[in-house]
Short mmCIF file of C-alpha atoms and ligand atoms in Angstrom, two decimals:
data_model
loop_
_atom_site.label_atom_id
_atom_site.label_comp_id
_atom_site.label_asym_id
_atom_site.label_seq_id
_atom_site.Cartn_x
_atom_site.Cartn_y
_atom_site.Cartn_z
CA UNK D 1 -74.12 -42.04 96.84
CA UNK D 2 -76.79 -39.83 98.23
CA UNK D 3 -77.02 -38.87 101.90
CA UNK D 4 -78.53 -41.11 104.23
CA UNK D 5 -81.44 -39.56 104.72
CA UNK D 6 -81.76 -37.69 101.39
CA UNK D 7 -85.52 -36.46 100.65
CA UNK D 8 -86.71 -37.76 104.01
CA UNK D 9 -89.37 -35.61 105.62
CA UNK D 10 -88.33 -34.84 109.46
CA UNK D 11 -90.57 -33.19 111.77
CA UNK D 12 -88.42 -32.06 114.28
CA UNK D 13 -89.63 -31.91 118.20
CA UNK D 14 -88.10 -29.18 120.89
CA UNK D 15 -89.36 -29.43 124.29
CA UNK D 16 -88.05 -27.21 126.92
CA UNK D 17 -84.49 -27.89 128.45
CA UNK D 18 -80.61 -26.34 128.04
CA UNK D 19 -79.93 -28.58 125.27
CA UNK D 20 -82.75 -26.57 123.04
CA UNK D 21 -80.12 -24.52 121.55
CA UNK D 22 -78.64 -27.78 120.40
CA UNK D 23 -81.40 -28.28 117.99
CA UNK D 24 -80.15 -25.36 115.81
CA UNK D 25 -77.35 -27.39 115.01
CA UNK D 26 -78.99 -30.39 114.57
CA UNK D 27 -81.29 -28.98 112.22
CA UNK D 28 -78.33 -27.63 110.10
CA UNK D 29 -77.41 -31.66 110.35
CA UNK D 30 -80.42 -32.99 109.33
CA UNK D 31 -80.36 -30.94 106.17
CA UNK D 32 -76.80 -31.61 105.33
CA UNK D 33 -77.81 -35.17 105.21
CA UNK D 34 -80.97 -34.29 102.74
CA UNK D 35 -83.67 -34.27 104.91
CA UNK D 36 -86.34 -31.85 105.02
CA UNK D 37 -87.10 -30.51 108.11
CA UNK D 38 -89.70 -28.35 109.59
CA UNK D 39 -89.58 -27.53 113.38
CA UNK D 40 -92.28 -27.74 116.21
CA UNK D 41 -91.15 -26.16 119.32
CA UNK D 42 -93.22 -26.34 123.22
CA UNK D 43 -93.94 -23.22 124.58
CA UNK D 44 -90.93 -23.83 127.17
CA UNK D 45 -88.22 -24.56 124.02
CA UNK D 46 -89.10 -21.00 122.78
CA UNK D 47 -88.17 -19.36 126.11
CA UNK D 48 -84.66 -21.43 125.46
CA UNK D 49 -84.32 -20.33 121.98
CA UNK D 50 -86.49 -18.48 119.44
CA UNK D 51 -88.18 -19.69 116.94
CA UNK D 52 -86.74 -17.78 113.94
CA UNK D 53 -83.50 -19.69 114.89
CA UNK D 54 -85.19 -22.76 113.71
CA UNK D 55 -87.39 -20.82 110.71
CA UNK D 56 -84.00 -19.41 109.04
CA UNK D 57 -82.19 -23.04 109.33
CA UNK D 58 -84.92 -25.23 108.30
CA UNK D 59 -86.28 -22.57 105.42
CA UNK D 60 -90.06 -23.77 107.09
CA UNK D 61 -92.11 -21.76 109.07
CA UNK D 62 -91.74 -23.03 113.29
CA UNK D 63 -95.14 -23.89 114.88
CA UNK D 64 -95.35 -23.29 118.84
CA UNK D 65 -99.07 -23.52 119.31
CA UNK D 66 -102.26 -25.71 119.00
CA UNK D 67 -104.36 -22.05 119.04
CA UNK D 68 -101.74 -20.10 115.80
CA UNK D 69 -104.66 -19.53 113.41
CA UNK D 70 -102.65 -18.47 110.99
CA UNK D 71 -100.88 -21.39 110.79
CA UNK D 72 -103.32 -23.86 111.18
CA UNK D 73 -105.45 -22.09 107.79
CA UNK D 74 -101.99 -23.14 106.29
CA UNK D 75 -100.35 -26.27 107.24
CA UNK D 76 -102.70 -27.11 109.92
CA UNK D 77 -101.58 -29.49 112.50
CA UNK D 78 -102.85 -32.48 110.82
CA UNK D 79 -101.37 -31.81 107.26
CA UNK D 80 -97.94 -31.55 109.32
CA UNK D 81 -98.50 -35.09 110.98
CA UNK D 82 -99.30 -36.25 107.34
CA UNK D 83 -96.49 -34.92 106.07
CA UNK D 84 -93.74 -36.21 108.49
CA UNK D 85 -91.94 -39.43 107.57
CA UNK D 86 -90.27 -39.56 110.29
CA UNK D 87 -90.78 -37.32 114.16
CA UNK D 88 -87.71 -36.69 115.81
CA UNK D 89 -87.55 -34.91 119.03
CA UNK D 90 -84.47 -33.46 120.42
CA UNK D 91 -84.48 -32.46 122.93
CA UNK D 92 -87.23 -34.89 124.99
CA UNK D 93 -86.79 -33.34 128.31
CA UNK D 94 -88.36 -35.48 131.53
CA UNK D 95 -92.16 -33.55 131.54
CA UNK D 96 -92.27 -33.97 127.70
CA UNK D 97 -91.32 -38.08 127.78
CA UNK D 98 -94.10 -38.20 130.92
CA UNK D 99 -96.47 -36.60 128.49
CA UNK D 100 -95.50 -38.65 125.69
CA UNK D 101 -96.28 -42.21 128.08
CA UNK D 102 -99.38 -40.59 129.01
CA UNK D 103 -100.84 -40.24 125.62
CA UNK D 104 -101.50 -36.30 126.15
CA UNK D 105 -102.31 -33.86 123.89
CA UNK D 106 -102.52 -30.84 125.79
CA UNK D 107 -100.12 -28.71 123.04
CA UNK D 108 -98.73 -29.09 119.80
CA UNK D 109 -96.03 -31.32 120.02
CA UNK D 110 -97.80 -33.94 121.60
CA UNK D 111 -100.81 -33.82 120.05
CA UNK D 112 -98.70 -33.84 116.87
CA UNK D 113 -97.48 -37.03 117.91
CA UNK D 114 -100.53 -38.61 118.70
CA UNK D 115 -101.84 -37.65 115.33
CA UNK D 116 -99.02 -39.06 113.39
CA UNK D 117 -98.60 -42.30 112.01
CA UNK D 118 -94.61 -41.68 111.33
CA UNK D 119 -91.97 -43.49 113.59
CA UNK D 120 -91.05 -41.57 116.05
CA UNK D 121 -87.61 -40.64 117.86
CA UNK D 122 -86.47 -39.27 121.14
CA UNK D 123 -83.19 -37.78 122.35
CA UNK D 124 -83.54 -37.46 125.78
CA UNK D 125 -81.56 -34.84 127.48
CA UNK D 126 -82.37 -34.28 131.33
CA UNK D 127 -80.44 -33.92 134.67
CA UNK D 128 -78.56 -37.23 135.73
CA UNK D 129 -81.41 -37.57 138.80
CA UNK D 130 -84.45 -36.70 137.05
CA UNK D 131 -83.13 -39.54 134.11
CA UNK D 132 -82.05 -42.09 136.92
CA UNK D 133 -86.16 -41.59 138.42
CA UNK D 134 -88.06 -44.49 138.63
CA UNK D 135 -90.79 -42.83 137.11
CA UNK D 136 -89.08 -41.60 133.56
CA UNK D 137 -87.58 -44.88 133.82
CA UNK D 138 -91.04 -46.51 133.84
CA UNK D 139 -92.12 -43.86 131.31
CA UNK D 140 -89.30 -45.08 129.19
CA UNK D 141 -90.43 -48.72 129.34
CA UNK D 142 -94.26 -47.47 127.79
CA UNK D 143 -92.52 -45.68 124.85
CA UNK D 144 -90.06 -48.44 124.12
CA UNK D 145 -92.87 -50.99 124.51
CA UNK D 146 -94.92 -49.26 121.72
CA UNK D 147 -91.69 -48.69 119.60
CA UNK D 148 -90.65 -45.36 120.28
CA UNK D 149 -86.60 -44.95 119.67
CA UNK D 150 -84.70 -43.67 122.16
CA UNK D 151 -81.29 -42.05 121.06
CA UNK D 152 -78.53 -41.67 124.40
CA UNK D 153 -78.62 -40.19 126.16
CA UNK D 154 -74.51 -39.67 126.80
CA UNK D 155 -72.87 -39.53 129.65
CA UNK D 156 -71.04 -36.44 130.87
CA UNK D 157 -70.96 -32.86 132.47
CA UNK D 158 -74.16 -31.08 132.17
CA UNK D 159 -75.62 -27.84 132.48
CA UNK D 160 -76.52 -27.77 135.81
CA UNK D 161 -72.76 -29.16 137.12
CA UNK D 162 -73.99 -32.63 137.75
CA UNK D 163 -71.80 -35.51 135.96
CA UNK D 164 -73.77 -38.77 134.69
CA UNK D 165 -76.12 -39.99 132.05
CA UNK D 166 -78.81 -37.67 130.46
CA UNK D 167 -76.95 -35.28 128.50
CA UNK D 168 -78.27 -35.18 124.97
CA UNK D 169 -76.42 -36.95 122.09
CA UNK D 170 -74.56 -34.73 119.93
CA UNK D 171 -76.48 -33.58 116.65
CA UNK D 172 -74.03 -35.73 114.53
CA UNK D 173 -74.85 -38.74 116.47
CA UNK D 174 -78.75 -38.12 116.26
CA UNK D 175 -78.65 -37.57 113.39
CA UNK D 176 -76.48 -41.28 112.38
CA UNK D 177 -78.88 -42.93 115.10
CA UNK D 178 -81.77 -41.46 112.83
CA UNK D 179 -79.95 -42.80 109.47
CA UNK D 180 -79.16 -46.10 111.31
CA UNK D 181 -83.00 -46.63 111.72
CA UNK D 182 -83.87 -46.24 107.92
CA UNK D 183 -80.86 -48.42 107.00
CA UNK D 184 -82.33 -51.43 104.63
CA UNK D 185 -81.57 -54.80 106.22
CA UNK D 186 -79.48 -56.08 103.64
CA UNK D 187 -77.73 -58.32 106.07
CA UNK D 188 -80.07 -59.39 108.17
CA UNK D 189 -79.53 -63.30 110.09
CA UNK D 190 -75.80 -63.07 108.64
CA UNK D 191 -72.80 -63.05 111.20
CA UNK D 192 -69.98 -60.67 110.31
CA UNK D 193 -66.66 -60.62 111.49
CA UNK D 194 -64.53 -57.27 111.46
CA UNK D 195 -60.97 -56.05 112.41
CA UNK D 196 -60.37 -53.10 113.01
CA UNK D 197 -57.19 -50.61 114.51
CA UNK D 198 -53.59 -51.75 114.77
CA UNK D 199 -51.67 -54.16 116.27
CA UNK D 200 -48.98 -53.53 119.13
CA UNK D 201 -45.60 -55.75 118.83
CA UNK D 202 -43.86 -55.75 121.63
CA UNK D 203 -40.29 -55.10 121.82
CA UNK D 204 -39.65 -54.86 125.90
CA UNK D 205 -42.13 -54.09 128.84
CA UNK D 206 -42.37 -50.32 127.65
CA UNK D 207 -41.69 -50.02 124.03
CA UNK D 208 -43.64 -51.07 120.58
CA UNK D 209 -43.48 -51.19 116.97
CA UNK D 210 -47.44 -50.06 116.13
CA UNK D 211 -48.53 -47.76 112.95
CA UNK D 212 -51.39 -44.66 112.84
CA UNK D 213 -54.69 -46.57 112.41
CA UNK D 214 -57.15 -45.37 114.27
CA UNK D 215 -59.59 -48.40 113.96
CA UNK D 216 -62.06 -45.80 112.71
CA UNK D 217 -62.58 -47.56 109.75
CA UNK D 218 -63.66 -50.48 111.17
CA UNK D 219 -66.06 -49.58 113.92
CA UNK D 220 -67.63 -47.69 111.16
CA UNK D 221 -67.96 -51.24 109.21
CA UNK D 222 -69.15 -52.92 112.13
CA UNK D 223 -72.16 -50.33 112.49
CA UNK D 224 -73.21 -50.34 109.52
CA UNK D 225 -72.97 -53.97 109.32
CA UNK D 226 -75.22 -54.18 112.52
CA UNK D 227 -77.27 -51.59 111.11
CA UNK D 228 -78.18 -53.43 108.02
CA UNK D 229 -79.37 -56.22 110.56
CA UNK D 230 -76.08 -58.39 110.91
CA UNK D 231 -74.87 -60.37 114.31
CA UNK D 232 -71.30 -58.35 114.56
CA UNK D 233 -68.12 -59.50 116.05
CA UNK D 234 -65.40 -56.84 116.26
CA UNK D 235 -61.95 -57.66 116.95
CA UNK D 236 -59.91 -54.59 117.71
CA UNK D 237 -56.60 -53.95 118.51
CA UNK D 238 -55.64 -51.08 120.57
CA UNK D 239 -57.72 -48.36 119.80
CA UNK D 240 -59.36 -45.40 121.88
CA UNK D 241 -62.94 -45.88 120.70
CA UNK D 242 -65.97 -46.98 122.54
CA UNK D 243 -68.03 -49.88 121.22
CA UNK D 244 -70.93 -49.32 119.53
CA UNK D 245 -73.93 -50.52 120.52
CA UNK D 246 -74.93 -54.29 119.93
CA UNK D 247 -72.00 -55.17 118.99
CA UNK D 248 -69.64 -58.04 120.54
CA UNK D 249 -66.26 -56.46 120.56
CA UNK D 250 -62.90 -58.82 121.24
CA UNK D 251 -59.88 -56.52 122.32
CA UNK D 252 -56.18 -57.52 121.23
CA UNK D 253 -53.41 -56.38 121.26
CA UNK D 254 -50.54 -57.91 118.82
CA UNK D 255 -51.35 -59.62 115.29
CA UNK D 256 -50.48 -63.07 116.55
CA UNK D 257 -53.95 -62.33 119.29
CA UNK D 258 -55.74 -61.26 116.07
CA UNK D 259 -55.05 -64.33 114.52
CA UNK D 260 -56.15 -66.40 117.54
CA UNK D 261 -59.00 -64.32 117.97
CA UNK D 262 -60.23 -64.27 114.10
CA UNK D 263 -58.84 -67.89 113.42
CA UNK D 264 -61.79 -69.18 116.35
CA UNK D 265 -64.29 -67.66 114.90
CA UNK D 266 -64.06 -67.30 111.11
CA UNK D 267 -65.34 -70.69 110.30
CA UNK D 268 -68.86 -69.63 111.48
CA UNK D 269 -68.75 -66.17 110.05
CA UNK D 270 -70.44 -65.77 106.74
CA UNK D 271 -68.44 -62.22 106.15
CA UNK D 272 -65.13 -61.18 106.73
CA UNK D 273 -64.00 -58.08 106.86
CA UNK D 274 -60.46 -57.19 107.58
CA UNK D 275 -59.91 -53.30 108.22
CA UNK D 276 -57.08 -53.84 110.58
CA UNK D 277 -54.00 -52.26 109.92
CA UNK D 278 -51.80 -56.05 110.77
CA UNK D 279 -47.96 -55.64 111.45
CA UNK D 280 -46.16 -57.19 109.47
CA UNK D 281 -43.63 -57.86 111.42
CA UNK D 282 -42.63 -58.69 115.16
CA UNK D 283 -39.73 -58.80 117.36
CA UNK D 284 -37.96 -62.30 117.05
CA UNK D 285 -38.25 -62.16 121.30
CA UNK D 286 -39.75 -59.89 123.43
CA UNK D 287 -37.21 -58.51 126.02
CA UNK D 288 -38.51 -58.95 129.52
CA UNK D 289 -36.53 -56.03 130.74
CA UNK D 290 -36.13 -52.60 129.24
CA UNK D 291 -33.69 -51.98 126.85
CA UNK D 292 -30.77 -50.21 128.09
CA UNK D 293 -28.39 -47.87 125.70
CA UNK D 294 -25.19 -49.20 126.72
CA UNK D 295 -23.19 -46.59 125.45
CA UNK D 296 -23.33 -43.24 123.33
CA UNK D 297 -22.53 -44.36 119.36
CA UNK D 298 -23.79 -47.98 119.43
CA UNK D 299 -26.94 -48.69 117.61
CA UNK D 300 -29.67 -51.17 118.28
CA UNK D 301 -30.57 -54.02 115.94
CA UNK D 302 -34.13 -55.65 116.17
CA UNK D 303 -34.48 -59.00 114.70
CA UNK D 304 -37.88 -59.36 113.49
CA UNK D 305 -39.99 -61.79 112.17
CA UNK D 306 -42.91 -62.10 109.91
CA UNK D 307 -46.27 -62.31 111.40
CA UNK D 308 -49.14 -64.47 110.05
CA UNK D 309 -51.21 -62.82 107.53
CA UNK D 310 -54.72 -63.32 108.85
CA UNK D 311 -56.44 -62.55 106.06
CA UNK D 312 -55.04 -64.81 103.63
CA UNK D 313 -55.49 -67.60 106.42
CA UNK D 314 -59.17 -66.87 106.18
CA UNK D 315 -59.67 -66.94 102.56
CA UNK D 316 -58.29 -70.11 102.84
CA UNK D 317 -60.49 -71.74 104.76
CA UNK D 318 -62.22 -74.75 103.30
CA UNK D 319 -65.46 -73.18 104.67
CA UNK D 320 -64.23 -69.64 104.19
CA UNK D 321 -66.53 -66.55 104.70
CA UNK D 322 -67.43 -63.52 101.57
CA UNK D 323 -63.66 -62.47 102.65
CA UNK D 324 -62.46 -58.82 102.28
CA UNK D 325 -59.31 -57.05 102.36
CA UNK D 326 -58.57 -53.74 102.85
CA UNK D 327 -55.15 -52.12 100.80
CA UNK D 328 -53.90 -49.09 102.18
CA UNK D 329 -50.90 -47.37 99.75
CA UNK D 330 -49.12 -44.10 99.56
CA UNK D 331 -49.08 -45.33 95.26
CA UNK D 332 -49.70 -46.98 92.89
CA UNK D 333 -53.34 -47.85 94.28
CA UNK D 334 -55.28 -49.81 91.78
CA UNK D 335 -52.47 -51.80 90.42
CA UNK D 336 -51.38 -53.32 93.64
CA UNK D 337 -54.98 -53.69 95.28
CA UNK D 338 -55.48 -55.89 92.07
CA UNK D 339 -52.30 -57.90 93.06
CA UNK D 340 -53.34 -58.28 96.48
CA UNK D 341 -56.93 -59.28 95.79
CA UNK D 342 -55.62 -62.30 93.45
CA UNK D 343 -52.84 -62.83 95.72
CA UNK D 344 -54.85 -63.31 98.69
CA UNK D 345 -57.66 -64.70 96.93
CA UNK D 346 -60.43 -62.06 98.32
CA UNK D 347 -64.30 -61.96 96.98
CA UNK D 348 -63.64 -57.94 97.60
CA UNK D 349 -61.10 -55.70 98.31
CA UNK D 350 -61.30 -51.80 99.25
CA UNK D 351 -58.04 -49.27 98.91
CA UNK D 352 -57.48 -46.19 99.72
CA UNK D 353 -54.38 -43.98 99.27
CA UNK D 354 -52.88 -43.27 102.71
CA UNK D 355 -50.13 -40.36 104.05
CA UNK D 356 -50.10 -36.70 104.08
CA UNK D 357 -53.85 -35.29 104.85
CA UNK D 358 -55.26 -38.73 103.50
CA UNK D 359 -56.41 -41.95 105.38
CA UNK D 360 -55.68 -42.89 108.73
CA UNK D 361 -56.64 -40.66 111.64
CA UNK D 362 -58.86 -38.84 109.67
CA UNK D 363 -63.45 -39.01 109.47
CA UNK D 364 -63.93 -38.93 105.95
CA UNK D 365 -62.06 -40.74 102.84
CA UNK D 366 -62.49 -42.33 100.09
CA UNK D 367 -62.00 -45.84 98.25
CA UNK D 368 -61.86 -47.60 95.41
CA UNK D 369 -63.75 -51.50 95.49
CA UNK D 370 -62.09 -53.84 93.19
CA UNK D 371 -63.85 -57.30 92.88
CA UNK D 372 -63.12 -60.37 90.34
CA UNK D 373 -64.67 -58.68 87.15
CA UNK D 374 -65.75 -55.46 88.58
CA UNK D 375 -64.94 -52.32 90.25
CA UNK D 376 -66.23 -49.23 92.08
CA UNK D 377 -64.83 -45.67 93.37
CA UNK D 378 -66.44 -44.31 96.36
CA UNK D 379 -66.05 -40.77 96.48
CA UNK D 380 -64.67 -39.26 99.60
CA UNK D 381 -67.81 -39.06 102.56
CA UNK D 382 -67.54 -39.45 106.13
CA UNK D 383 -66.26 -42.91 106.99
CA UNK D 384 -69.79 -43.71 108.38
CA UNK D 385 -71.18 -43.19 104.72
CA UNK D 386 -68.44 -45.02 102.85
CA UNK D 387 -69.08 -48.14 105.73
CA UNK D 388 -72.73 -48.10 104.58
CA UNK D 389 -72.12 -48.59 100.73
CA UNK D 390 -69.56 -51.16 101.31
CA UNK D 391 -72.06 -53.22 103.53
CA UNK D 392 -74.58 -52.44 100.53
CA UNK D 393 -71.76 -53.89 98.29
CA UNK D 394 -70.61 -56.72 99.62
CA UNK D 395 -74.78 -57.94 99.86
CA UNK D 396 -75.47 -57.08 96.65
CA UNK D 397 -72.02 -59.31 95.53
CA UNK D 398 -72.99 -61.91 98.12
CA UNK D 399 -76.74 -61.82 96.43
CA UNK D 400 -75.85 -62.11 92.98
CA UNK D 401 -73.44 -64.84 93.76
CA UNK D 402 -76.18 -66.57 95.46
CA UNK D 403 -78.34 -66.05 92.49
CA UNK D 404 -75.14 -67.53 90.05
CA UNK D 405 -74.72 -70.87 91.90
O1 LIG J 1 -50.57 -57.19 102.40
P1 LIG J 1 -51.19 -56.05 103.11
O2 LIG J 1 -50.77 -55.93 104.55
O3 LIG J 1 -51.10 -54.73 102.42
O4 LIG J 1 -52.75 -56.43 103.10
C1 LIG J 1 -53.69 -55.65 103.72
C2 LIG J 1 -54.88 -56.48 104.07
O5 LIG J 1 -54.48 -57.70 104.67
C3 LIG J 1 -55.77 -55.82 105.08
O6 LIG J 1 -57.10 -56.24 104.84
C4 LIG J 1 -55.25 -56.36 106.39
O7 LIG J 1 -56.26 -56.32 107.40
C5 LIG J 1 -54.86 -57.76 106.04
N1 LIG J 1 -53.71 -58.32 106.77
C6 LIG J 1 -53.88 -59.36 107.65
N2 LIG J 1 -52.81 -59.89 108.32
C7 LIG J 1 -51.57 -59.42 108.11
C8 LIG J 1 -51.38 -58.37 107.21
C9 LIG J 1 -52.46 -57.83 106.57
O8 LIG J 1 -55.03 -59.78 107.87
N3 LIG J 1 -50.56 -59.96 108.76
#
C-alpha cells in the first residue's frame, strides 16, 4: 500500500510564529508520506528559521518574496499556485489567518493563496489569548465558511509560558489531518460500530484481571472509518486515549458492559468491527472488600467464569452487520484465524502475531485479512495506515457482495 499522500503536490505555508521551526519537521513528514513539497515562507517565518532549512528538506527551492526576480523568471508565483494540489500552512499564526479572512495579497503567501484553486489547510498555532479573540474567532468563521480546514490547534504549554489552546498540532498529526482530507469516502451514510482496548474484571474494590491492549488499534479503525465518511460508534474499554474527533465514543469497563453496550446497538449498525481485546474470563463474584492474605504459605484460588463472546453474539444476529473479528496469537496465525473466522461465522477477520516487540502497545504492525475465499497480508505500517486499508477492504467486500446478491 502506498503512503497516504503518495505523489501529492503540497505547497507548504510558514507564517511567522515559534512553531516555524516545527515546519522543518513537518516537511520531513510530508515527504515520508510521498508528497512533494515545496515551501513558501513570510518574511517574519524567515527571521524564525532560514530558508535553506526548508530548501535542503524539501529538495525545492523556498520562495519568501512577491519582488525575487529570479524566482519568479523560474517558477513564478502563478506556476506554483498551478502546481499545488493541495496548500497547507503550518504554522497560520493570528496576523496571517486575519490576512487570509481579508482576502489580502500584500506578500507571497497570501497572494499565493488567492491565486490558487487547491484546497487549502491551516494549522493554527498562536498564544492561548490571541486564539480565544473574538476577532480570530470571527476570522475563523470566514475561512471555515468558504471551506478552509482548520487542523488543532492542541492544547498545552506554549512558548510564551501560557497553558491553553493554540499550540500547533504536531507534524505527525498534520500531516494524518492532511491524509484524512484526501481519504475516498468509501463508507459514506454507513454506521460502524468498533471496540476497541481491554476489558477490566473485577476481582475486589482494588484489584483486576485486564491484558496489554492499548485500544490503539481500534481508535485507529474508528478514524479511518469516519474518515472514509462513516457515522462511528466506539465502544472502549479502559484505555488512555482521547477521542477522536466526530466520533461517538461509549466507555466500559468489563466485557459483560461491552456486551450491553454493543448488544444495543448492533442491530442498526451496518459494520462491525471488533478490535477489543475481550476477557475471557471473570471472577465467579466480585469481592466487595479487599482481599486479605490470611497467612504466609496459603495460596489464593479465583473461581472464574466464562464471559460472553460478543462477537459471535453479533454475527448471529438475524439482522447482523458486515461482522469482523480480530485474532491476536503468539502462533500458529493463519491456521487458527481460519478456525475462528468459520467458528464465529465472520464476513472478515484480521490477525496479527502478538508478544515480544510485536502487537499490542506498539504504533505500527502488521496483519494478515482472511475472508471466505480470499485473503490478504498487510505489511507492517503505522496502525493509522493498516486502519485505512482495512476500511478500504471491508467496502470493497461489502461492494462486491452487494453487487453478488
Ligand atoms: O476467540 P478470541 O478471543 O481469540 O477471538 C478474538 C475476537 O473475538 C476479537 O475480534 C475479539 O474482539 C472478539 N471477542 C469478543 N468477545 C469475547 C472474546 C473475543 O467479542 N468474549
Amino acid at each position: 500500500m502506498s503512503h497516504a499522500l503518495a505523489g501529492l503536490r503540497v505547497l507548504l505555508g510558514v507564517s511567522g510564529g515559534i512553531a516555524a521551526y516545527k515546519g522543518a519537521e513537518l516537511v520531513r513528514r510530508l515527504r515520508d508520506a510521498g508528497a512533494q513539497v515545496r515551501v513558501v515562507l513570510t518574511e517574519n517565518a524567515a527571521r524564525f528559521v532560514t530558508p535553506l532549512t526548508f530548501q535542503a528538506l524539501s529538495g525545492n527551492p523556498v520562495r519568501t518574496s512577491l519582488w525575487d526576480e529570479s524566482a519568479e523568471a523560474a517558477m513564478g508565483h502563478i506556476e506554483l499556485a498551478r502546481w499545488a494540489d493541495e496548500v497547507l500552512i503550518a504554522p497560520a499564526s493570528a496576523d496571517l489567518i486575519a490576512r487570509l479572512a481579508q482576502g489580502q495579497a500584500d506578500e507571497l503567501l497570501t497572494t499565493l493563496c488567492l491565486a490558487c484553486a487547491a484546497p487549502l489547510s491551516i494549522a493554527p498555532a498562536m498564544n492561548q489569548q490571541m486564539w480565544a479573540h473574538a476577532a480570530t474567532q470571527a476570522n475563523l468563521v470566514t475561512l471555515r465558511a468558504r471551506g478552509v480546514r482548520v487542523f488543532g490547534p492542541g492544547v498545552g504549554e506554549q512558548a510564551c509560558g501560557d497553558v491553553g489552546s493554540g499550540r500547533l498540532l504536531e507534524p505527525g498529526e498534520i500531516v494524518e489531518a492532511l491524509a484524512a482530507t484526501r481519504a475516498p469516502r468509501v463508507l459514506a451514510g454507513t454506521r460502524v460500530l468498533v471496540t476497541a482496548g481491554p476489558t477490566f474484571e473485577d476481582i475486589d474494590p482494588v484489584r483486576f484481571i485486564g491484558n496489554r491492549s492499548s485500544g490503539r488499534m481500534g481508535f485507529a479503525i474508528a478514524a479511518a472509518a469516519r474518515d472514509a465518511g462513516a457515522q462511528v460508534t466506539l465502544v472502549a474499554g479502559p484505555v488512555n486515549l482521547s477521542t477522536p474527533a466526530g466520533i461517538e465514543r461509549v466507555d466500559v469497563r468489563s466485557a459483560q458492559q461491552m456486551h450491553a453496550a454493543v448488544l444495543a446497538r448492533a442491530a442498526g449498525a451496518d459494520v462491525f468491527i471488533s478490535t477489543a481485546a475481550v476477557g475471557d474470563f471473570r471472577p465467579a463474584s466480585v469481592a466487595s472488600q479487599k482481599l486479605k492474605k490470611t497467612d504466609r504459605n496459603s495460596g489464593l484460588t479465583l473461581d472464574l467464569v466464562q464471559n460472553p463472546d460478543i462477537l459471535a453474539e453479533v454475527a448471529d444476529l438475524p439482522q447482523r452487520p458486515f461482522v469482523v473479528g480480530f485474532a491476536a496469537e503468539t502462533h500458529d496465525v493463519e491456521a487458527y484465524a481460519r478456525a475462528k473466522l468459520e467458528r464465529k461465522n465472520l464476513d472478515l477477520i484480521a490477525a496479527n502475531q502478538v508478544g515480544e516487540g510485536c502487537g499490542f502497545e506498539r504504533d505500527d504492525n502488521a496483519l494478515l485479512l482472511i475472508w471466505p475465499g480470499g485473503r490478504q497480508e498487510l505489511a507492517t505500517a503505522s496502525k493509522l495506515t493498516l486502519a485505512r486499508d482495512l476500511v478500504a477492504h471491508i467496502a470493497h467486500l461489502r461492494a462486491a457482495r452487494g453487487a453478488a446478491a
